[in-house]
DNA sequence: AGTCGAATTTGATCTATATCAAAAGATTTC
DNA sequence: GAAATCTTTTGATATAGATCAAATTCGACT
């Protein structure tokens, strides 16, 4: 199964030779965990990157005691504690599974070694980061100046089935509105 | 002067051999342009990336006829029409100089060729994109759930001297508030 | 199936910030 | 250096969405 997942990943982010793939595989963990499992805790030093094969996860942080969702990850997407992973600082986020999931776990150190050793792997990494960057760019645009309804419509366009996987409260915080407001928007559809 | 600028860039994003630098230089344009010059127009196919050596620039788009600032770039920072440059689609942004400026212009094609040819250049590119990604991440966090004042304070922390370079209206739109609100926030300091 | 706790909905009220409008200050231009 | 234009400030009002509170629905567990 791992080979199959890796094939899917490389088809999206860039081909890798068998040699590289074998070396990469030597440090990949494959996990099957249940809904609610915390992959990363705020304040922890984390150097892990995850890839969701089945299921879904969320990254969130607390503001005034309330959870605010920062990032969702569904099947075939990556997720990490962004500031922790890229800056080597204590994580500002929690990461938690929102459904029973099968996922891969990678290590920053090993990823960096591979990137430094193999040009192809470096390109692969760049492509993955570029995708994250473009997703963030889109979010900034709609968070900057749009109504609650516009934000929600935009999110549904990006993730038409998000409601099957993520609770109303988490969705609301992700688009920067309260859950009451989101509930009312839904009601008048 | 070009060598000096390149030295500054590579010190930040990753060392490059003289060979690579020479090849890179063969396709760099150095421009001296005045405030208000449009570097990129919305709807145009653009494959240009800019680096501000002196001065500043903004990327913006129009919503309901009003300009909304998306990205500012000051001395020693890059700027491009993000969707145009990375996705090869017509630009969703205008880019305009906000002061008289000296800047470098790069070409996506040449950047890509260099990235494909030289592992070091690929790493260099990845570092630059990672920085952009992290900046966007920060913006998302404060756009998601914070008051007008919190946004403004955060921006000042990031760019303490922004008011010397960017107009109140542009700053307001960048943090997602109206200029009247920003003016009132300033008044009560 | 019935109980308990969590998630969602609905209602009433409040408030931060938008909107509209006009005045005051700056900056550019000829 | 006066006119014209652009930017910022100030004032009055409107409103989207927050907040607080309670009722309802949904799901998990025994």
Coordinates of C-alpha atoms (C1' of nucleotides) in Angstrom, one line a residue:
Chain A
X1 CA 0.0 0.0 0.0
X2 CA 2.8 2.4 0.8
X3 CA 4.1 2.1 -2.7
X4 CA 0.7 3.0 -4.1
X5 CA 0.5 6.1 -1.9
X6 CA 4.0 7.2 -2.8
X7 CA 3.1 6.8 -6.5
X8 CA 0.1 9.0 -6.0
X9 CA 2.2 11.7 -4.2
X10 CA 5.0 11.7 -6.8
X11 CA 2.5 11.9 -9.6
X12 CA 1.3 15.2 -8.1
X13 CA 4.6 16.8 -6.9
X14 CA 7.3 15.3 -9.2
X15 CA 8.8 12.1 -10.3
X16 CA 11.5 10.4 -8.1
X17 CA 13.8 7.6 -9.0
X18 CA 13.5 4.2 -7.4
X19 CA 16.7 4.8 -5.5
X20 CA 15.3 8.0 -3.9
X21 CA 12.0 6.4 -3.2
X22 CA 13.7 3.5 -1.4
X23 CA 15.7 5.8 0.7
X24 CA 12.7 7.9 1.5
X25 CA 10.6 4.9 2.4
X26 CA 13.2 3.8 5.0
X27 CA 12.0 6.7 7.2
X28 CA 8.3 6.8 6.6
X29 CA 5.9 5.7 9.3
X30 CA 2.4 4.6 8.3
X31 CA -0.2 5.0 11.0
X32 CA -3.8 4.1 11.5
X33 CA -5.3 6.2 14.2
X34 CA -8.8 7.1 15.4
X35 CA -10.7 10.3 15.4
X36 CA -9.7 12.8 18.0
X37 CA -6.0 11.6 18.2
X38 CA -3.7 14.6 18.7
X39 CA -0.7 14.4 16.4
X40 CA 0.9 17.6 17.6
X41 CA 0.4 19.7 20.7
X42 CA 0.8 23.4 21.0
X43 CA 4.2 24.3 22.5
X44 CA 5.9 21.1 21.5
X45 CA 8.9 21.0 19.3
X46 CA 7.7 19.1 16.3
X47 CA 9.5 18.1 13.2
X48 CA 6.9 16.0 11.7
X49 CA 5.0 16.3 8.5
X50 CA 1.9 14.2 7.8
X51 CA 0.1 13.0 4.7
X52 CA -3.5 11.9 5.0
X53 CA -4.2 8.8 3.0
X54 CA -7.7 8.2 4.4
X55 CA -9.6 10.4 6.7
X56 CA -9.0 14.0 7.6
X57 CA -7.2 16.3 10.1
X58 CA -7.3 19.8 11.3
X59 CA -4.7 22.2 12.7
X60 CA -6.0 24.8 15.1
X61 CA -4.9 27.1 17.8
X62 CA -6.6 28.6 20.9
X63 CA -7.6 32.3 21.1
X64 CA -9.3 33.4 24.3
X65 CA -9.9 29.8 25.1
X66 CA -11.6 29.1 21.9
X67 CA -10.3 26.8 19.2
X68 CA -9.7 28.4 15.8
X69 CA -9.2 26.1 12.9
X70 CA -6.2 27.1 10.7
X71 CA -5.9 24.3 8.2
X72 CA -7.8 21.3 7.1
X73 CA -6.3 18.3 5.4
X74 CA -8.3 15.7 3.5
X75 CA -7.3 12.6 1.6
X76 CA -4.1 13.0 -0.4
X77 CA -3.1 16.3 1.3
X78 CA -0.2 17.2 3.6
X79 CA -0.5 18.8 7.0
X80 CA 2.0 20.1 9.6
X81 CA 2.3 22.6 12.3
X82 CA 3.6 25.3 10.0
X83 CA 5.6 27.5 12.3
X84 CA 7.0 24.5 14.1
X85 CA 8.0 22.6 11.1
X86 CA 9.4 25.4 9.0
X87 CA 10.9 27.6 11.7
X88 CA 11.9 24.9 14.2
X89 CA 10.1 26.8 17.0
X90 CA 7.6 25.4 19.4
X91 CA 4.4 24.7 17.6
X92 CA 1.7 27.3 17.7
X93 CA -0.8 24.8 16.6
X94 CA -2.5 21.6 17.7
X95 CA -3.1 19.0 15.0
X96 CA -5.9 16.5 15.5
X97 CA -7.6 13.9 13.5
X98 CA -11.2 14.8 12.6
X99 CA -12.0 11.2 11.5
X100 CA -10.5 7.8 11.8
X101 CA -7.5 8.0 9.5
X102 CA -4.6 6.3 7.8
X103 CA -1.7 8.6 7.4
X104 CA 2.0 8.8 6.7
X105 CA 4.5 10.5 9.0
X106 CA 7.7 12.1 7.7
X107 CA 10.6 13.6 9.5
X108 CA 11.9 17.1 8.7
X109 CA 15.5 16.0 9.2
X110 CA 15.2 13.2 6.8
X111 CA 13.2 15.3 4.3
X112 CA 16.0 17.9 4.5
X113 CA 18.7 15.3 4.0
X114 CA 16.9 14.0 0.9
X115 CA 16.4 17.5 -0.4
X116 CA 20.1 18.3 0.0
X117 CA 21.2 15.1 -1.6
X118 CA 18.9 14.8 -4.5
X119 CA 18.0 17.6 -6.8
X120 CA 14.8 15.8 -7.8
X121 CA 13.7 15.6 -4.2
X122 CA 14.4 19.3 -3.7
X123 CA 12.1 20.1 -6.7
X124 CA 9.5 17.8 -5.2
X125 CA 9.7 19.7 -1.9
X126 CA 9.4 23.0 -3.7
X127 CA 6.3 21.9 -5.5
X128 CA 4.7 20.9 -2.3
X129 CA 5.5 24.2 -0.6
X130 CA 4.3 26.1 -3.6
X131 CA 1.0 24.4 -3.4
X132 CA 0.6 25.4 0.2
X133 CA 1.6 28.9 -0.6
X134 CA -1.0 29.2 -3.3
X135 CA -3.7 27.9 -1.0
X136 CA -2.8 30.4 1.7
X137 CA -2.9 33.2 -0.9
X138 CA -6.5 32.3 -1.8
X139 CA -7.5 32.3 1.8
X140 CA -6.0 35.8 2.4
X141 CA -8.0 37.2 -0.5
X142 CA -11.3 36.0 0.8
X143 CA -10.6 36.7 4.4
X144 CA -9.5 40.3 3.6
X145 CA -12.8 41.7 2.4
X146 CA -15.8 39.5 2.1
X147 CA -19.0 38.8 3.9
X148 CA -19.7 35.7 6.0
X149 CA -21.8 34.3 3.1
X150 CA -19.1 34.9 0.5
X151 CA -16.6 33.2 2.6
X152 CA -18.8 30.2 3.1
X153 CA -19.6 29.9 -0.6
X154 CA -16.0 30.2 -1.4
X155 CA -15.1 27.4 1.0
X156 CA -17.8 25.1 -0.4
X157 CA -16.4 25.8 -3.9
X158 CA -13.0 24.7 -2.7
X159 CA -14.2 21.7 -0.7
X160 CA -17.7 20.8 -1.8
X161 CA -17.9 17.9 0.7
X162 CA -16.4 19.6 3.7
X163 CA -19.6 19.3 5.7
X164 CA -19.4 15.5 5.7
X165 CA -16.1 15.6 7.5
X166 CA -15.8 18.8 9.5
X167 CA -18.1 20.1 12.2
X168 CA -19.9 23.4 11.8
X169 CA -18.0 25.1 14.6
X170 CA -14.6 24.2 13.0
X171 CA -15.7 25.4 9.6
X172 CA -17.0 28.7 11.0
X173 CA -13.7 29.4 12.8
X174 CA -11.8 28.5 9.7
X175 CA -13.5 31.2 7.7
X176 CA -13.4 33.7 10.5
X177 CA -17.1 33.8 11.6
X178 CA -19.0 32.5 14.6
X179 CA -20.9 29.2 14.5
X180 CA -24.2 30.9 15.1
X181 CA -23.7 33.0 12.0
X182 CA -22.8 30.0 9.9
X183 CA -25.8 28.1 11.2
X184 CA -28.0 31.0 10.1
X185 CA -26.4 31.2 6.7
X186 CA -27.0 27.5 6.2
X187 CA -30.6 27.8 7.3
X188 CA -31.5 30.2 4.5
X189 CA -30.2 28.1 1.6
Chain B
X1 CA 25.9 47.5 -8.2
X2 CA 24.2 44.4 -9.6
X3 CA 26.8 42.1 -8.0
X4 CA 26.2 43.8 -4.7
X5 CA 22.5 43.2 -4.9
X6 CA 22.9 39.6 -5.9
X7 CA 25.3 39.1 -3.0
X8 CA 22.6 40.4 -0.6
X9 CA 20.0 38.1 -2.1
X10 CA 22.1 35.0 -2.0
X11 CA 23.1 35.7 1.6
X12 CA 19.5 35.5 2.5
X13 CA 18.2 32.6 0.3
X14 CA 21.3 30.4 -0.3
X15 CA 24.8 30.6 -1.8
X16 CA 25.3 30.2 -5.5
X17 CA 28.5 29.5 -7.4
X18 CA 30.0 32.1 -9.6
X19 CA 29.1 30.0 -12.6
X20 CA 25.4 30.1 -11.7
X21 CA 25.4 33.7 -10.8
X22 CA 27.0 34.7 -14.2
X23 CA 24.4 32.7 -16.0
X24 CA 21.6 34.2 -13.9
X25 CA 22.9 37.7 -14.5
X26 CA 22.7 37.3 -18.2
X27 CA 18.9 37.5 -18.0
X28 CA 18.4 40.1 -15.2
X29 CA 17.1 43.5 -16.0
X30 CA 17.9 46.4 -13.7
X31 CA 15.3 49.2 -13.8
X32 CA 15.0 52.6 -12.4
X33 CA 11.4 53.7 -12.5
X34 CA 9.2 56.4 -10.9
X35 CA 6.4 56.2 -8.4
X36 CA 3.1 55.1 -10.0
X37 CA 4.6 53.0 -12.7
X38 CA 2.6 49.9 -13.4
X39 CA 4.7 46.8 -13.6
X40 CA 1.9 44.4 -14.2
X41 CA -1.7 45.0 -15.3
X42 CA -4.6 42.8 -14.3
X43 CA -5.5 40.3 -17.0
X44 CA -2.1 40.3 -18.6
X45 CA -0.1 37.1 -18.9
X46 CA 3.0 37.9 -16.9
X47 CA 6.0 35.8 -16.2
X48 CA 8.0 38.4 -14.4
X49 CA 9.3 38.5 -10.9
X50 CA 10.7 41.7 -9.3
X51 CA 13.1 42.4 -6.6
X52 CA 13.0 45.8 -5.0
X53 CA 16.4 47.3 -4.3
X54 CA 15.4 50.8 -3.5
X55 CA 11.8 52.0 -3.0
X56 CA 8.6 50.0 -2.7
X57 CA 5.8 48.4 -4.6
X58 CA 2.3 47.1 -4.0
X59 CA 0.2 44.4 -5.6
X60 CA -3.5 45.0 -5.6
X61 CA -6.8 44.0 -7.2
X62 CA -10.1 45.7 -7.7
X63 CA -13.2 44.7 -5.8
X64 CA -16.4 46.7 -6.6
X65 CA -14.3 49.3 -8.2
X66 CA -12.1 49.8 -5.1
X67 CA -8.4 48.9 -4.9
X68 CA -7.5 46.3 -2.3
X69 CA -3.8 45.9 -1.5
X70 CA -2.7 42.3 -1.5
X71 CA 1.1 42.6 -1.0
X72 CA 3.6 45.2 -0.2
X73 CA 7.3 44.9 -1.1
X74 CA 10.0 47.0 0.4
X75 CA 13.7 47.1 0.0
X76 CA 15.3 43.7 -0.4
X77 CA 12.0 41.9 -1.0
X78 CA 10.5 40.1 -4.0
X79 CA 7.1 40.8 -5.5
X80 CA 5.1 39.2 -8.3
X81 CA 1.6 38.7 -9.5
X82 CA 1.3 35.5 -7.6
X83 CA -1.4 33.7 -9.6
X84 CA 0.0 34.9 -12.8
X85 CA 3.6 33.9 -12.0
X86 CA 3.0 30.6 -10.4
X87 CA 0.0 29.3 -12.3
X88 CA 0.7 30.9 -15.7
X89 CA -2.8 32.3 -15.8
X90 CA -3.8 35.9 -16.5
X91 CA -2.8 38.0 -13.6
X92 CA -5.4 38.8 -11.0
X93 CA -3.3 41.7 -9.7
X94 CA -1.9 45.0 -10.7
X95 CA 1.6 45.8 -9.5
X96 CA 2.5 49.4 -9.0
X97 CA 5.5 51.3 -7.6
X98 CA 4.6 53.2 -4.5
X99 CA 7.8 55.2 -4.6
X100 CA 10.5 56.0 -7.1
X101 CA 12.4 52.7 -7.2
X102 CA 15.4 50.7 -8.4
X103 CA 14.5 47.1 -9.1
X104 CA 15.5 43.9 -10.7
X105 CA 13.3 42.1 -13.2
X106 CA 13.6 38.3 -13.6
X107 CA 11.9 36.0 -16.0
X108 CA 10.0 32.9 -14.9
X109 CA 11.3 30.9 -17.8
X110 CA 14.9 31.6 -17.0
X111 CA 14.4 31.0 -13.3
X112 CA 12.9 27.7 -14.1
X113 CA 15.7 26.7 -16.4
X114 CA 18.2 27.6 -13.7
X115 CA 16.2 25.7 -11.1
X116 CA 16.1 22.6 -13.3
X117 CA 19.8 22.8 -14.2
X118 CA 21.3 23.6 -10.8
X119 CA 20.3 21.9 -7.6
X120 CA 21.6 25.0 -5.6
X121 CA 19.4 27.3 -7.6
X122 CA 16.4 25.0 -6.9
X123 CA 17.2 25.2 -3.2
X124 CA 17.5 29.0 -3.5
X125 CA 14.0 29.1 -5.1
X126 CA 12.5 26.9 -2.5
X127 CA 13.8 29.2 0.2
X128 CA 12.3 32.2 -1.4
X129 CA 8.9 30.5 -1.8
X130 CA 9.0 29.3 1.8
X131 CA 9.5 32.8 3.0
X132 CA 6.5 34.0 1.0
X133 CA 4.5 31.1 2.4
X134 CA 5.3 31.9 6.0
X135 CA 4.4 35.6 5.5
X136 CA 1.0 34.5 4.1
X137 CA 0.5 32.2 7.0
X138 CA 0.9 35.0 9.4
X139 CA -1.5 37.2 7.6
X140 CA -4.1 34.5 7.6
X141 CA -3.9 34.2 11.3
X142 CA -4.5 37.8 12.0
X143 CA -7.1 38.3 9.3
X144 CA -9.1 35.4 10.6
X145 CA -10.2 36.7 14.0
X146 CA -8.9 40.0 15.2
X147 CA -10.2 43.5 15.6
X148 CA -9.2 46.5 13.4
X149 CA -6.8 47.7 16.1
X150 CA -5.2 44.3 16.6
X151 CA -4.6 44.1 12.8
X152 CA -3.0 47.5 12.7
X153 CA -0.8 46.8 15.7
X154 CA 0.3 43.6 14.1
X155 CA 1.2 45.3 10.9
X156 CA 3.2 47.9 12.6
X157 CA 5.1 45.3 14.4
X158 CA 6.0 43.6 11.1
X159 CA 6.7 46.8 9.3
X160 CA 7.3 49.6 11.8
X161 CA 8.0 52.2 9.1
X162 CA 5.3 51.3 6.7
X163 CA 3.5 54.7 7.1
X164 CA 6.5 56.5 5.6
X165 CA 6.0 54.5 2.4
X166 CA 2.4 53.5 2.0
X167 CA -0.7 55.6 2.0
X168 CA -3.3 55.2 4.7
X169 CA -5.9 53.9 2.2
X170 CA -3.6 51.1 1.0
X171 CA -2.7 50.1 4.5
X172 CA -6.3 49.9 5.5
X173 CA -7.3 47.7 2.6
X174 CA -4.3 45.4 3.2
X175 CA -5.5 44.7 6.7
X176 CA -9.1 44.4 5.6
X177 CA -10.6 47.5 7.1
X178 CA -11.8 50.9 5.7
X179 CA -9.6 53.9 5.7
X180 CA -12.0 55.8 7.9
X181 CA -11.6 53.2 10.6
X182 CA -7.9 53.2 10.3
X183 CA -7.8 57.0 10.5
X184 CA -9.8 56.8 13.8
X185 CA -7.5 54.2 15.2
X186 CA -4.5 56.4 14.5
X187 CA -6.2 59.4 16.1
X188 CA -6.5 57.8 19.5
X189 CA -2.9 56.8 19.9
Chain C
dA1 C1' -34.0 1.8 23.6
dG2 C1' -32.8 5.3 27.0
dT3 C1' -29.4 8.5 29.0
dC4 C1' -25.9 11.8 28.8
dG5 C1' -23.0 15.1 26.6
dA6 C1' -21.9 17.5 22.5
dA7 C1' -23.2 20.0 18.4
dT8 C1' -26.5 22.8 16.2
dT9 C1' -30.3 25.9 15.9
dT10 C1' -33.1 29.8 17.2
dG11 C1' -34.1 34.2 19.5
dA12 C1' -33.0 38.8 21.5
dT13 C1' -29.8 42.3 22.0
dC14 C1' -25.5 44.8 21.4
dT15 C1' -21.4 46.7 19.2
dA16 C1' -17.6 47.3 16.1
dT17 C1' -17.0 48.8 11.9
dA18 C1' -19.0 50.0 7.4
dT19 C1' -21.2 53.5 4.8
dC20 C1' -22.3 58.1 3.4
dA21 C1' -21.1 62.9 3.4
dA22 C1' -18.5 66.8 3.9
dA23 C1' -14.5 69.4 5.7
dA24 C1' -9.6 70.0 6.3
dG25 C1' -4.9 69.1 4.9
dA26 C1' -1.3 67.7 1.6
dT27 C1' 0.8 67.4 -2.8
dT28 C1' 1.3 68.1 -7.5
dT29 C1' 1.1 70.9 -11.6
dC30 C1' 1.4 74.7 -14.6
Chain D
dG1 C1' 2.0 80.4 -5.6
dA2 C1' -2.8 79.6 -6.9
dA3 C1' -5.7 76.0 -8.7
dA4 C1' -6.6 71.5 -9.0
dT5 C1' -6.4 67.0 -7.2
dC6 C1' -5.5 63.5 -4.0
dT7 C1' -5.3 62.0 0.9
dT8 C1' -6.8 62.1 5.5
dT9 C1' -9.9 63.4 9.1
dT10 C1' -14.3 64.1 11.4
dG11 C1' -19.2 63.5 12.0
dA12 C1' -23.7 61.1 11.7
dT13 C1' -26.1 56.9 10.8
dA14 C1' -26.8 52.1 9.5
dT15 C1' -25.9 47.2 9.7
dA16 C1' -23.6 42.7 9.6
dG17 C1' -22.4 39.8 12.6
dA18 C1' -20.9 39.1 17.6
dT19 C1' -22.5 37.9 22.0
dC20 C1' -25.4 35.8 25.5
dA21 C1' -28.9 32.5 26.5
dA22 C1' -31.9 28.9 25.9
dA23 C1' -34.1 25.2 23.2
dT24 C1' -33.5 21.5 20.2
dT25 C1' -31.3 17.8 17.7
dC26 C1' -27.8 14.5 17.1
dG27 C1' -24.6 10.7 18.5
dA28 C1' -22.2 7.8 21.5
dC29 C1' -22.3 4.6 25.1
dT30 C1' -24.4 1.3 28.5

